[in-house]
Coordinates of C-alpha atoms in Angstrom, one line a residue:
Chain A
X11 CA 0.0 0.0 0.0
X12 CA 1.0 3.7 -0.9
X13 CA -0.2 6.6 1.0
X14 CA -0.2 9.9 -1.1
X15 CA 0.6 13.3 0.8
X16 CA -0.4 16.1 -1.5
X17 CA 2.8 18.2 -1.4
X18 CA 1.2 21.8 -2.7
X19 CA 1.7 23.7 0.4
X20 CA 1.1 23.4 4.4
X21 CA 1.9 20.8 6.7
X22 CA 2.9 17.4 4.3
X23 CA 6.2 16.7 5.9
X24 CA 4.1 15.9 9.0
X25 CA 1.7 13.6 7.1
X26 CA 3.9 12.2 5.5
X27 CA 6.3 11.3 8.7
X28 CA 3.0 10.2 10.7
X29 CA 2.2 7.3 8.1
X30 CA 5.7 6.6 7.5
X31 CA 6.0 6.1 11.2
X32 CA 2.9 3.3 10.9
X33 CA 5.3 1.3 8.8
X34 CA 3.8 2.4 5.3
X35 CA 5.3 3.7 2.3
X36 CA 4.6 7.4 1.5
X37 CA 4.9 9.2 -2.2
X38 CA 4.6 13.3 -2.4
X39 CA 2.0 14.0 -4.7
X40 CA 2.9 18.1 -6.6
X41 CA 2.0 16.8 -10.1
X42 CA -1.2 15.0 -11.5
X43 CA 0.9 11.6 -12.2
X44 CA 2.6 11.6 -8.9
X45 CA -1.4 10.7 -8.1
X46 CA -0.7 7.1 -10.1
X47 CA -0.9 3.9 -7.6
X48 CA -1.4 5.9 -4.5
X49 CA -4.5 3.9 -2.2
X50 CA -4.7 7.0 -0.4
X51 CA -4.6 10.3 -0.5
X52 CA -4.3 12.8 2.2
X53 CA -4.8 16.4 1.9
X54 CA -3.3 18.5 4.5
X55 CA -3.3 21.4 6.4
X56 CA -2.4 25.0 4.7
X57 CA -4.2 27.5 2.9
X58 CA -7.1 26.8 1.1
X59 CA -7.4 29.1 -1.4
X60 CA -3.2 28.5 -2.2
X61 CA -3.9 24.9 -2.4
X62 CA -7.3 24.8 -4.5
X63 CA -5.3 27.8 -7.3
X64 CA -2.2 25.3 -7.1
X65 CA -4.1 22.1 -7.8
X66 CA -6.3 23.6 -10.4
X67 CA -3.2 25.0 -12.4
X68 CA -1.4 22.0 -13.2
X69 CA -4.2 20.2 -13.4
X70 CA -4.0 17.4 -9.7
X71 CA -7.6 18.3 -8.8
X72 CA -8.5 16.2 -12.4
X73 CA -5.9 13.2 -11.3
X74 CA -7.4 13.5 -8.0
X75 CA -11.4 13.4 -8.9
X76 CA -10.8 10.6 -11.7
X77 CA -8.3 8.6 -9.4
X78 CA -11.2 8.8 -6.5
X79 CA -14.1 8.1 -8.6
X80 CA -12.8 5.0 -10.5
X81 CA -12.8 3.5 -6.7
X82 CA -8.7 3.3 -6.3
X83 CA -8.0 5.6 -3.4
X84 CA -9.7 6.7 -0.3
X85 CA -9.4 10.4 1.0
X86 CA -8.4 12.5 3.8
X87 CA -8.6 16.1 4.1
X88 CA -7.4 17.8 7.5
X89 CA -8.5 21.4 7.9
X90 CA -7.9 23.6 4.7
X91 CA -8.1 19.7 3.1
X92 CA -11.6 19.7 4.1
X93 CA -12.6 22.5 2.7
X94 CA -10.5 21.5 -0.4
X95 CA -12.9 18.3 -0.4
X96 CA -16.3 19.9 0.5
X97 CA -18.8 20.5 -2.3
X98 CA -19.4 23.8 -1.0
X99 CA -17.9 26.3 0.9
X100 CA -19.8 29.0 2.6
X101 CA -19.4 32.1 0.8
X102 CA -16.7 31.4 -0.9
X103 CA -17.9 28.9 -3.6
X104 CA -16.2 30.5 -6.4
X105 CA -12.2 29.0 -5.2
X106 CA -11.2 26.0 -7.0
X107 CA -12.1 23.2 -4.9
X108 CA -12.4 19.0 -5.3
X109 CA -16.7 18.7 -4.3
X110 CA -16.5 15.1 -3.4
X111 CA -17.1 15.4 0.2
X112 CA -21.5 16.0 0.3
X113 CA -20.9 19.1 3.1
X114 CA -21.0 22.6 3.1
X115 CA -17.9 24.5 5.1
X116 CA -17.6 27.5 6.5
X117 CA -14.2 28.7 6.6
X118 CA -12.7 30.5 9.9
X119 CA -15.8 29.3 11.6
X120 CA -14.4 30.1 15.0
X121 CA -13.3 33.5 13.9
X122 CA -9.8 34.2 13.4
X123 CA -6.1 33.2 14.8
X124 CA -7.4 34.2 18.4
X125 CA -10.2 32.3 18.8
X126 CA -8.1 29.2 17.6
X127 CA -7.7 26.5 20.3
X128 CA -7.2 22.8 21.5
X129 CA -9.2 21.1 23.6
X130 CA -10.4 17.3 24.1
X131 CA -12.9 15.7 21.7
X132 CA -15.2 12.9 22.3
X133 CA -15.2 10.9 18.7
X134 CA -17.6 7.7 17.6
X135 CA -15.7 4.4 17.8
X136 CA -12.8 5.7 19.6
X137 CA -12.7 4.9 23.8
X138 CA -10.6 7.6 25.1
X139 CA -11.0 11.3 23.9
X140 CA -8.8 12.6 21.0
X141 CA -6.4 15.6 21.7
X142 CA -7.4 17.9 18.8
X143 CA -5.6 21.2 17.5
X144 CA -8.1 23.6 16.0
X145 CA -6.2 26.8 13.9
X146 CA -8.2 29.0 12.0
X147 CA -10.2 25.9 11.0
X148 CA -13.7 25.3 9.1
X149 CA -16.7 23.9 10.9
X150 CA -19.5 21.9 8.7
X151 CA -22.9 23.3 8.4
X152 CA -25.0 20.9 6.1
X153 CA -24.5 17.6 5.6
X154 CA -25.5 15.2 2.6
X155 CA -27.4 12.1 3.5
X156 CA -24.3 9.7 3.3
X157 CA -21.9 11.8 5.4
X158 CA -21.2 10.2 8.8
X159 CA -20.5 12.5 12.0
X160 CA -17.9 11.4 13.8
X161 CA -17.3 14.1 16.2
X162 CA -18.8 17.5 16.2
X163 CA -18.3 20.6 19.1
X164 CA -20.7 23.5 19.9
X165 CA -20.7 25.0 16.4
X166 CA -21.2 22.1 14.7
X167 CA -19.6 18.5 13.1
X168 CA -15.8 18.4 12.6
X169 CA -15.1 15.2 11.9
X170 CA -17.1 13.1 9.2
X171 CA -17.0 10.5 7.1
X172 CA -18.5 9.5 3.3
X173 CA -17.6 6.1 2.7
X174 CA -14.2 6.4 1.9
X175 CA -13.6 10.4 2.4
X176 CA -12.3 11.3 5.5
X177 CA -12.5 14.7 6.9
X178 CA -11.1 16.8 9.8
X179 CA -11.5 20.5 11.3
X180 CA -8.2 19.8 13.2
X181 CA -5.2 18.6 13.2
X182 CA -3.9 14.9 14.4
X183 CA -0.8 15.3 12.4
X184 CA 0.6 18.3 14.7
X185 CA 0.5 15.8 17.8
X186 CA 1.6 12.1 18.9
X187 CA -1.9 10.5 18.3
X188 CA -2.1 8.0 15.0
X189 CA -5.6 7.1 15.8
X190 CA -6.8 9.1 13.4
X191 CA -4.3 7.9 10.5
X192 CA -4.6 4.3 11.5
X193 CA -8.5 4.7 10.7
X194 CA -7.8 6.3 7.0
X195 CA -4.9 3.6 6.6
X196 CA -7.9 1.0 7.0
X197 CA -9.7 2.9 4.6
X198 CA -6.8 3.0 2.1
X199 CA -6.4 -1.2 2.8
X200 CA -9.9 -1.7 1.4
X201 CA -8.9 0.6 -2.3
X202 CA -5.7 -1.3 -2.2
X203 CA -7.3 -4.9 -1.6
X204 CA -9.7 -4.0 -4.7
X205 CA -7.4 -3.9 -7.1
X206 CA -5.4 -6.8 -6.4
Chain B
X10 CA -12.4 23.1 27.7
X11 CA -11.1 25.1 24.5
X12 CA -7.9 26.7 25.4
X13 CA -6.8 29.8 23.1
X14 CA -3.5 30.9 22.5
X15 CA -1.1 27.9 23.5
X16 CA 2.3 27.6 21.9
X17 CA 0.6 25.0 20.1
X18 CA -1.5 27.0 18.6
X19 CA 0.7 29.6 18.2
X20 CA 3.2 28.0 16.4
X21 CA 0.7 25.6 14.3
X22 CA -0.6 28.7 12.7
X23 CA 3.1 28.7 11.2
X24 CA 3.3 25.3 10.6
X25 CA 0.0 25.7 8.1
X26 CA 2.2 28.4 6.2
X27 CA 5.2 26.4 5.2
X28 CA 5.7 25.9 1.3
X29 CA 3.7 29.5 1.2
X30 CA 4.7 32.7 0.5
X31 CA 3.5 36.0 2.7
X32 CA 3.8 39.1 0.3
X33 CA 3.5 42.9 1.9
X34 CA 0.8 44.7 0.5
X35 CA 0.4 48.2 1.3
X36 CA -3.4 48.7 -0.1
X37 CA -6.4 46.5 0.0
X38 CA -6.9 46.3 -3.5
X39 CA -2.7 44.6 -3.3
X40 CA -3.9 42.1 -0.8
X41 CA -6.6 41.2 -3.1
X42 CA -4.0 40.2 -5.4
X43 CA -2.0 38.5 -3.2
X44 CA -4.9 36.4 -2.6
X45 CA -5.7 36.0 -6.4
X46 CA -2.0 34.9 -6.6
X47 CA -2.4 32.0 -3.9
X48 CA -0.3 33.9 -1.4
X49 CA -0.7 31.9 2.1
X50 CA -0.9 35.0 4.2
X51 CA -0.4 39.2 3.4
X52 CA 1.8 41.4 5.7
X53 CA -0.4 44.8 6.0
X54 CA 2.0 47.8 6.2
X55 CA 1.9 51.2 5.3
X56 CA 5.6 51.4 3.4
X57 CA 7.1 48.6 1.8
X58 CA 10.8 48.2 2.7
X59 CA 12.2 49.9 -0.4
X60 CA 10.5 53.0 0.0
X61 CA 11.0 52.9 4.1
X62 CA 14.5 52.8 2.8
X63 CA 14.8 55.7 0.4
X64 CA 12.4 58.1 2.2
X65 CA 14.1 57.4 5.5
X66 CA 13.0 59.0 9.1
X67 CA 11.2 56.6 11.3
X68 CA 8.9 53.8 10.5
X69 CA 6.6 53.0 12.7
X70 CA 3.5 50.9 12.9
X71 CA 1.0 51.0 10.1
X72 CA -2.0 53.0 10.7
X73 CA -4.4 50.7 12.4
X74 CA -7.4 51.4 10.1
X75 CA -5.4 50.4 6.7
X76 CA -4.5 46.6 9.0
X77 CA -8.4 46.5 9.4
X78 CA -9.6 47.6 5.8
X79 CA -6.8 44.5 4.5
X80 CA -8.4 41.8 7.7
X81 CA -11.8 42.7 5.8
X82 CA -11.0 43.0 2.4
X83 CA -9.0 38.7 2.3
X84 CA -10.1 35.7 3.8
X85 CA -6.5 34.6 4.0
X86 CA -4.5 35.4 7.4
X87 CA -3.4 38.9 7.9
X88 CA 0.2 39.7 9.5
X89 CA 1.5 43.7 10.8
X90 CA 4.6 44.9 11.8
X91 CA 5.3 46.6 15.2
X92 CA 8.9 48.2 16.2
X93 CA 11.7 46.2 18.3
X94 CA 10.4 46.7 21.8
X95 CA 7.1 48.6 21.5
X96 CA 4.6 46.2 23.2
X97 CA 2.2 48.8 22.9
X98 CA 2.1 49.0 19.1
X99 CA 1.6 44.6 19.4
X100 CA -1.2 45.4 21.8
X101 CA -3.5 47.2 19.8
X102 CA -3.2 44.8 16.9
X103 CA -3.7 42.0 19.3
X104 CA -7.2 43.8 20.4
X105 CA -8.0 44.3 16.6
X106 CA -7.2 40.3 16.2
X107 CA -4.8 40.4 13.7
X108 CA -3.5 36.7 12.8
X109 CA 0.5 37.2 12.8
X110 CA 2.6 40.0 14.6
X111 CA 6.3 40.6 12.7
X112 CA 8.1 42.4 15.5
X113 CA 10.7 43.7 12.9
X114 CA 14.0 45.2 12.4
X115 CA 12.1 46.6 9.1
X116 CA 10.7 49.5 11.2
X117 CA 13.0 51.8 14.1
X118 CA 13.4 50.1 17.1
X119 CA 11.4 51.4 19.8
X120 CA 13.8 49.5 22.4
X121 CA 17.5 49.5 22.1
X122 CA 18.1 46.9 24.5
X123 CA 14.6 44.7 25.3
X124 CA 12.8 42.5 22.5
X125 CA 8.7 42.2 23.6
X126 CA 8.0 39.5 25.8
X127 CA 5.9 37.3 22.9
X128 CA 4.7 34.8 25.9
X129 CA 2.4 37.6 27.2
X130 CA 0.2 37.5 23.8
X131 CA -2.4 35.1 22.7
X132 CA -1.2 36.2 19.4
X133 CA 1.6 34.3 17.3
X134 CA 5.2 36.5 16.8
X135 CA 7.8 36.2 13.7
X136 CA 11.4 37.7 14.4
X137 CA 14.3 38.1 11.8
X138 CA 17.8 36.3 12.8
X139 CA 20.8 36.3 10.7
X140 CA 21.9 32.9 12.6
X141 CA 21.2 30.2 15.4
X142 CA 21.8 32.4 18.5
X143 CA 19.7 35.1 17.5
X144 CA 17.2 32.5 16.6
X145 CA 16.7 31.2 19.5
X146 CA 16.8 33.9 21.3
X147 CA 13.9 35.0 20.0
X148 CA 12.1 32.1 20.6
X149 CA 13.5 31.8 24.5
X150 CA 11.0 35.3 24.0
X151 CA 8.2 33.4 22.5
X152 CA 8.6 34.2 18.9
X153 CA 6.6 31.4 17.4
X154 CA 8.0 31.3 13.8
X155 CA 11.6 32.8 12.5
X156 CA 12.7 34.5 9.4
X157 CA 16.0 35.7 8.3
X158 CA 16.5 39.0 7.8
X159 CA 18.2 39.4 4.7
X160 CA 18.8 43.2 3.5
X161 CA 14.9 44.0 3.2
X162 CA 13.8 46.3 0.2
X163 CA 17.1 46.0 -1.8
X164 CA 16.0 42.8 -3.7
X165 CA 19.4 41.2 -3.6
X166 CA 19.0 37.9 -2.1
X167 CA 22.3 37.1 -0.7
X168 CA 22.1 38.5 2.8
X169 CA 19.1 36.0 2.9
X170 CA 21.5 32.8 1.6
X171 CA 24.0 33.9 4.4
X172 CA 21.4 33.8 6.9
X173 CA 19.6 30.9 6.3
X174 CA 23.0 29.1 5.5
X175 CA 24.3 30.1 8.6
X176 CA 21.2 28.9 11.0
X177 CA 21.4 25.5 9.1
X178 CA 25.2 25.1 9.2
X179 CA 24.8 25.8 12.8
X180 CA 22.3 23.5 13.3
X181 CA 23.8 20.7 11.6
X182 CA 27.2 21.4 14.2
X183 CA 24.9 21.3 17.2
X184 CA 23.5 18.2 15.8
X185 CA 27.4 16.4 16.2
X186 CA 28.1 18.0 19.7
X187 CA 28.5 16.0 23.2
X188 CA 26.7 17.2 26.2
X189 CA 29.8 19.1 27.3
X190 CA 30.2 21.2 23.7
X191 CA 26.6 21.6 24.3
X192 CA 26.5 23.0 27.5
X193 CA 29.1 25.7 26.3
X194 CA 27.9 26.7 23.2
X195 CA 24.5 27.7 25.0
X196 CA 26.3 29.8 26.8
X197 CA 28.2 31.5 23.9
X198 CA 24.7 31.9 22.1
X199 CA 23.2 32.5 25.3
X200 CA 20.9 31.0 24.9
X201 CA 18.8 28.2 27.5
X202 CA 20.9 24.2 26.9
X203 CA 17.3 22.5 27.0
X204 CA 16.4 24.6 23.8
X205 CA 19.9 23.8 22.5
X206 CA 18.8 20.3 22.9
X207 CA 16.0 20.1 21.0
X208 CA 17.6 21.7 18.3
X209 CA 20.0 18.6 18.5
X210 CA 17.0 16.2 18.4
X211 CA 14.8 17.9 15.9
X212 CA 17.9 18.6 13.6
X213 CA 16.4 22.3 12.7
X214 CA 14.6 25.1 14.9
X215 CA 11.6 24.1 17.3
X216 CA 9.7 26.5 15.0
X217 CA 9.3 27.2 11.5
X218 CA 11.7 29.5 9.4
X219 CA 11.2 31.2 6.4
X220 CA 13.2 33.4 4.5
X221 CA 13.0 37.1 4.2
X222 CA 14.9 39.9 2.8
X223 CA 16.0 40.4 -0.8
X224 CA 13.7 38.2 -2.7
X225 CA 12.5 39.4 -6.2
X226 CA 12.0 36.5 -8.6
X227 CA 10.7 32.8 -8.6
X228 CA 14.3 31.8 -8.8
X229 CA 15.1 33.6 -5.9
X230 CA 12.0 31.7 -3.7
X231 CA 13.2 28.4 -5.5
X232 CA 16.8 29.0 -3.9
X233 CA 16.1 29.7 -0.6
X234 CA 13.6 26.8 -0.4
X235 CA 16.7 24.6 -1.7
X236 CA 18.9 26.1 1.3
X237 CA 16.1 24.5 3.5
X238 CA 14.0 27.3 3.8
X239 CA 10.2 26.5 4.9
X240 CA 8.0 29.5 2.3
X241 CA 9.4 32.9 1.7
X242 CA 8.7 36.0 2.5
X243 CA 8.4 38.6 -1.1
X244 CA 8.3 42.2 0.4
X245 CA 9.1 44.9 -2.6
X246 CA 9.3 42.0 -5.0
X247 CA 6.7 42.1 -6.2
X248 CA 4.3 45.3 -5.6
X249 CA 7.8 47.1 -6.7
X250 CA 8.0 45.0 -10.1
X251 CA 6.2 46.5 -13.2
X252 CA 3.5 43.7 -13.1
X253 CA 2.8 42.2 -10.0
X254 CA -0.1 39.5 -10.4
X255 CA 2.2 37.2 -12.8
X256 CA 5.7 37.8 -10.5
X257 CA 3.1 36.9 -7.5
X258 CA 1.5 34.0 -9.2
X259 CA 5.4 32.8 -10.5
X260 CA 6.9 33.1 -7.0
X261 CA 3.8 30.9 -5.4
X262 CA 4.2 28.1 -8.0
X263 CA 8.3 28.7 -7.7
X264 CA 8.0 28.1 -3.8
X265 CA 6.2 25.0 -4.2
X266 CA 7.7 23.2 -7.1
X267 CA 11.1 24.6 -6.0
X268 CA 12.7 21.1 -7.0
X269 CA 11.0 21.1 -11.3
X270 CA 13.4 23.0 -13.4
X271 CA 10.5 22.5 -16.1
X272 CA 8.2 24.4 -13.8
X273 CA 10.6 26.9 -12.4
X274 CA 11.3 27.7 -16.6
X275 CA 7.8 28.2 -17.5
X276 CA 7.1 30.3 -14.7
X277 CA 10.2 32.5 -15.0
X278 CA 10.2 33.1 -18.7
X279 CA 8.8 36.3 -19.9
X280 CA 8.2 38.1 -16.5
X281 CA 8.1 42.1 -17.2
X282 CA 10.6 43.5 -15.5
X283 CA 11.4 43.2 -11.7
X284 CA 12.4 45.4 -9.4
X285 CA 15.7 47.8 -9.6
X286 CA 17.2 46.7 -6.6
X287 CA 20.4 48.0 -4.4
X288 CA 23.3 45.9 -4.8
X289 CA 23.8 44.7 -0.7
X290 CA 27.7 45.4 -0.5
X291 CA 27.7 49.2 -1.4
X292 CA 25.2 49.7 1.8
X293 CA 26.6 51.8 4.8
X294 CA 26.3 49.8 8.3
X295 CA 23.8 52.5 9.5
X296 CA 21.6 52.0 6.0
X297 CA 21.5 48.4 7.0
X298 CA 18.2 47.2 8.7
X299 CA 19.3 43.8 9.8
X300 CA 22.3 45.2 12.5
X301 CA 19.4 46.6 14.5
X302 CA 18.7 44.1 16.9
X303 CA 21.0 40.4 18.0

């Protein structure tokens, strides 16, 4: 298996080292066929509207969707990677973004760098609460029949799941806790089993 | 309970910049195209270096009400400058709730001696260092990212290649030291061993470091990301360049695909003309912003 870190800008090196450090292989993804034979993808934290310009210029948002919807890679979007997956994004629909993930975002939904915070969140299937870094980050305000909440705090969900997209308000990758990656890793297995 | 304003925090707003680049803009209809061009964050002020340079007399903070016409007019995080020392000038752009505070050698220091303590804000600091010491002193104060200094507003980069060489040649020689050399050479930087040790673990600064001062062309951003650099900073780059949107856009994709020569040649190739520049050797010590502060 082959875990793709989208490379654009933000905080890949500490995807990438996270995964790496669960024994499995990882590949930068900056160019469309860098996308080729990854099982998963992981989108992470940054800027938006940097990554969504970035990706639509040389064309990875096309490798992306086609690689995704021919059922060969799962997803995982942390923070500005969720709002790079939702299929719409609260006032700011018109930056280039994937529209897989069936939620509306609202970006800066706590407000700005001042309001942003950690704290301890209860998540389904999980026994102990996760640690979770939240930094200028998106909240979800609709979401599509098939979109499972995973965790969620006052404002609303910010951590779901659509079969296998992953998404997260905050940030696993900035701590010590794999929980979260070992749960997209499974999802990974399964688009990596299929096409054996 | 949510806690704000943890070092965490702090410096994870950083982290979420790397492979980025923060442009000054000195208008809100430049900010808008820094956003347009996929800039990660804008630095509202109210002179860019090269004209704080050439007009001389003191540079102080921008004018409050041009920070808050930029936080309205982008959706992207905003930055401001305040002088060396004046923790007033942070204070009122911490009430405002501005994302970044540069406490800058860019603009006259307000303290000769005393740097702000940066643990006293909820709000994240950036400092300019010319090498490890200086570094880390500044985050023994709380900064919670670095950027070299570089000459700012002469768009020669190589005071920036001499910083950010130096910060990673040092850290590579703290990386080979025994506890002993170690314990001494925090003293010589004075600076605290315990930071020095991380350093030694981590193999590069607890925080993140960009690079500052002197960059004008995607080459230029493509360099300084190969010297290890985590984004760049472009201050008269590119609002000081005959056509700024297409130098912007080139130094965004330039920063990210810093290692594609096929890239780095499309972008480069037919840019109109970039800024004039000052050649950094014929400057006087007193023209030269980054001796203000160690």
């Amino acid at each position: 298996m082959i875990i793709g870190v989208l490379a654009l800008q933000g905080d890949f090196r500490e995807h990438a080292s996270m995964v790496r450090s669960l024994g499995v292989q990882v590949r930068l993804v900056r160019l469309p066929e860098e996308a080729d034979f990854v099982d998963g993808l992981i989108i992470p934290g940054g800027e938006s509207t940097t990554m969504g310009k970035l990706m639509a210029t040389y064309k990875v948002d096309r490798a992306i969707i086609d690689r995704f919807n021919a059922g060969r890679m799962a997803i995982y979007g942390t923070c500005a990677g969720m709002i790079v997956l939702a299929r719409d994004i609260e006032g700011s629909q018109e930056q280039p973004h994937l529209g897989l993930l069936d939620v509306t975002v609202q970006r800066n939904a706590f407000g700005r760098q001042k309001e942003s915070s950690e704290e301890d969140l209860d998540v389904e299937g999980l026994d102990t609460p996760l640690h979770a870094l939240f930094i200028r980050a998106p909240v979800i305000i609709r979401t599509g029949p098939s979109v499972n909440i995973l965790a969620r705090v006052a404002r609303g969900p910010v951590y779901v799941q659509q079969g296998r997209l992953l998404a997260s308000s905050f940030h696993p990758e900035l701590g010590s806790d794999t929980r979260v990656h070992e749960h997209f890793l499974r999802l990974a297995e399964q688009s990596s089993n299929q096409e054996v | 309970m949510a806690e704000i304003g943890t070092t965490k925090v702090k410096r994870g707003l950083a982290e979420m910049f790397k492979g980025g680049v923060i442009m000054d803009v000195t208008t809100v209809d430049q900010a808008k195209i820094a956003e347009e061009a996929g800039a990660v964050s804008v630095m509202a002020l109210e002179r860019i270096p090269a004209d704080i340079r050439r007009e001389g007399g003191v540079a102080r903070a921008a004018d409050p009400r041009l920070v808050e016409q930029i936080m309205n007019a982008v959706s992207i995080p905003v930055m401001a400058k305040v002088r060396i020392g004046h923790i007033s000038e942070a204070r009122i752009l911490e009430y405002m709730g501005i994302d970044f505070i540069d406490e800058s050698e860019v603009l006259t220091p307000a303290d000769v001696t005393y740097h702000i303590d940066k643990w006293q804000f909820k709000i994240p600091f950036v400092c300019g260092a010319r090498n490890l010491g200086e570094a880390l002193r500044r985050v023994s104060e709380g900064a919670a990212m670095i950027r070299t200094k570089g000459e700012p507003g002469t768009g020669d980069v190589s005071e920036a290649v001499t910083h950010m060489r130096a910060v990673m040649n040092e850290v590579r020689k703290v990386q080979s030291m025994l506890e002993d050399e170690l314990v001494v050479e925090a003293k010589d930087l004075g600076v605290n061993v315990e930071l020095l040790r991380e350093v030694r673990m981590l193999g590069r600064l607890p925080v993140v470091n960009f690079a500052a001062g002197g960059i004008a062309t995607p080459a230029d951003a493509a360099l300084m990301m190969t010297l290890g650099a985590d984004g760049v900073f472009v201050g008269s780059g590119i609002f000081k360049s005959s056509d700024p949107l297409p130098r912007a856009r080139a130094i965004v994709a330039a920063t990210t695909y810093w290692e594609d020569p096929k890239v780095l040649f499309e972008v480069s190739k037919g840019l109109k003309e970039g800024m004039t520049g000052i050649d950094a050797r014929t400057l006087v010590e007193l023209d030269k912003m980054q001796v203000r502060d160690n």
